[in-house]
Amino acid sequence: MKKYFGFFKVRFQVGLQYRSASIAALTTQFLWGMMEIAAYRAIYLSSGKEPPMEFAALVSYIWLKEAFLAMFNTWIATDGDIFSVIMNGDVAYELCRPISLYRMWFAKSVGGRCATAALKCVPIIVVAALLPRPYGLSAPKSAAAFAFFILTLFLGLFVTVAFCMLVYAITLFTISPQGLRALLTGAVEFLSGAIIPFPFIPQPVRGVLELLPFGAMQNVALRVYGGSLAGGEMLRAVWLQIFWIAVLVLLGRAVCGRAERRMVVQGG
Amino acid sequence: MRKAIMVYGRYVSVVLQSAMQYRLSFFLMAGGRFLIAFNGFLGIYFLFSGFSEVKGYTYGEILLCFSVMQLSFSLAECCANGFKKFSGIVRKGEFDRMLVRPVSPMLQVLGSGFDLGRLAPAVTGVLVLFVGIRNCSVDWTAGRMAALFLMLLGGVCLFAGLFMIEASVCFFSIENTECMNVLTYGAKEHGKYPIDIYGKGLMRFCTYVIPYTLVQYYPLQYLLGKTDKWQYALCPFGVILFVVPCYIFWRVGVRHYKSTGS
């Protein structure tokens, strides 16, 4: 266990080196959030009906989504080093080490994501909290909501990483893996609530989405913070997150194990 | 001119042949891009199952706007992808080689960067266009169809101009050009709603700095019958005023070019 924590630490520290490079990225994300909120505001103001989510909760959802984007995204850019190792054949060196490929990648991915998120979340949260109402990030609904927010944030991170690991394991079987990854990424975006928050999606579609592993990623934490997910429904979501972590990790390890046994390294 | 078109055609056919060597990967990638664009449609679909309108625009009208932006962005990205890859071309020193050939360097950049897979979101664009047309009560006169066509054409030119700036910046700095993404991807993403819903300040920026409103808001008003002024349909021609300085910037950049030496 200690060596995998070491991988986490190294990757985390490497990630922290990119301090200056992310200012442009921060501005982008910040403007992105502003535009999204402005659009929702126009929609809320034009609507006579009771919206399915309080505006303050929605604004918090959007800001936290931007702040912790690095934790939950499944784009090509994240975990770039793991991916290039598969592509350029260096995976052969990784296999020589007396460690589990799956656990090492898992630790590295968690470390890299935490580092980027740690760098980005502070400025975004501070600036978003200073913005005037209704654009600003409000305080969490309650102390308990905040505690559960932190818990579900990390559970969601583990679900996301476990899902990505499963994808990496599958890509070990193919020669050019970007295509498969692009397809899965395309599918995940909507299903994880990155496009619109789940409360805007009518039943029964919403019920199905909440049960899927993608619904256990960012959706839970972002809604717990603003109080849009609370009580028994929230506890159910937490159990679902734990369930999906277990299932995805078991599946990922099985696929990874199979791939390791019959790996073909193409030149390099 | 004829020679230029032929050379470009050669480039496209070579690029396509090489993409077809990895056929499965190509189609999966295109499928992914299609899905990402389709997600945007799903978002609007579900959002407007609860809400009926935004600032007087109905569901069908928003879809028209969304599809025009998707179509023009993906067409521009497919043809002008070379500009987006340009920082790599400069860094690897490939641009030095392009300069010694007896063909326009811009043509070579565009030709070698052609990427058919970027056209996948246009499939979403076409599908959504049909859904939008069925869901809104636009009377499709010849003038309105022309307005739609001009919006698309102007949009492609506008995005191509932005990609041209992104490339030209590489002549002066090899740093990444993240800030351009706000203007390109940001416009594609947030331009799904007519720009006036974002308020006056942004309207001004999107008219006088980067003229998005000329290909989106103004012709859209005519298209949807919200105004009788037919002049609004001609607004996309105004993009020429934007693209010409972009081209001059590119030319200045080429003249200014110093090899990175690798």
XYZ file of C-alpha atoms in Angstrom, chain A residues 43 63 73 115 172 222 234 242 244 253:
10
model
C -34.281 31.100 -18.678
C -19.171 26.954 -9.867
C -13.408 14.966 -16.500
C -3.191 18.200 -7.801
C -4.789 -2.190 -23.865
C -22.460 19.073 -6.572
C -28.683 11.429 -0.486
C -19.750 2.802 -2.927
C -20.221 1.386 -8.223
C -8.855 -5.341 -12.359
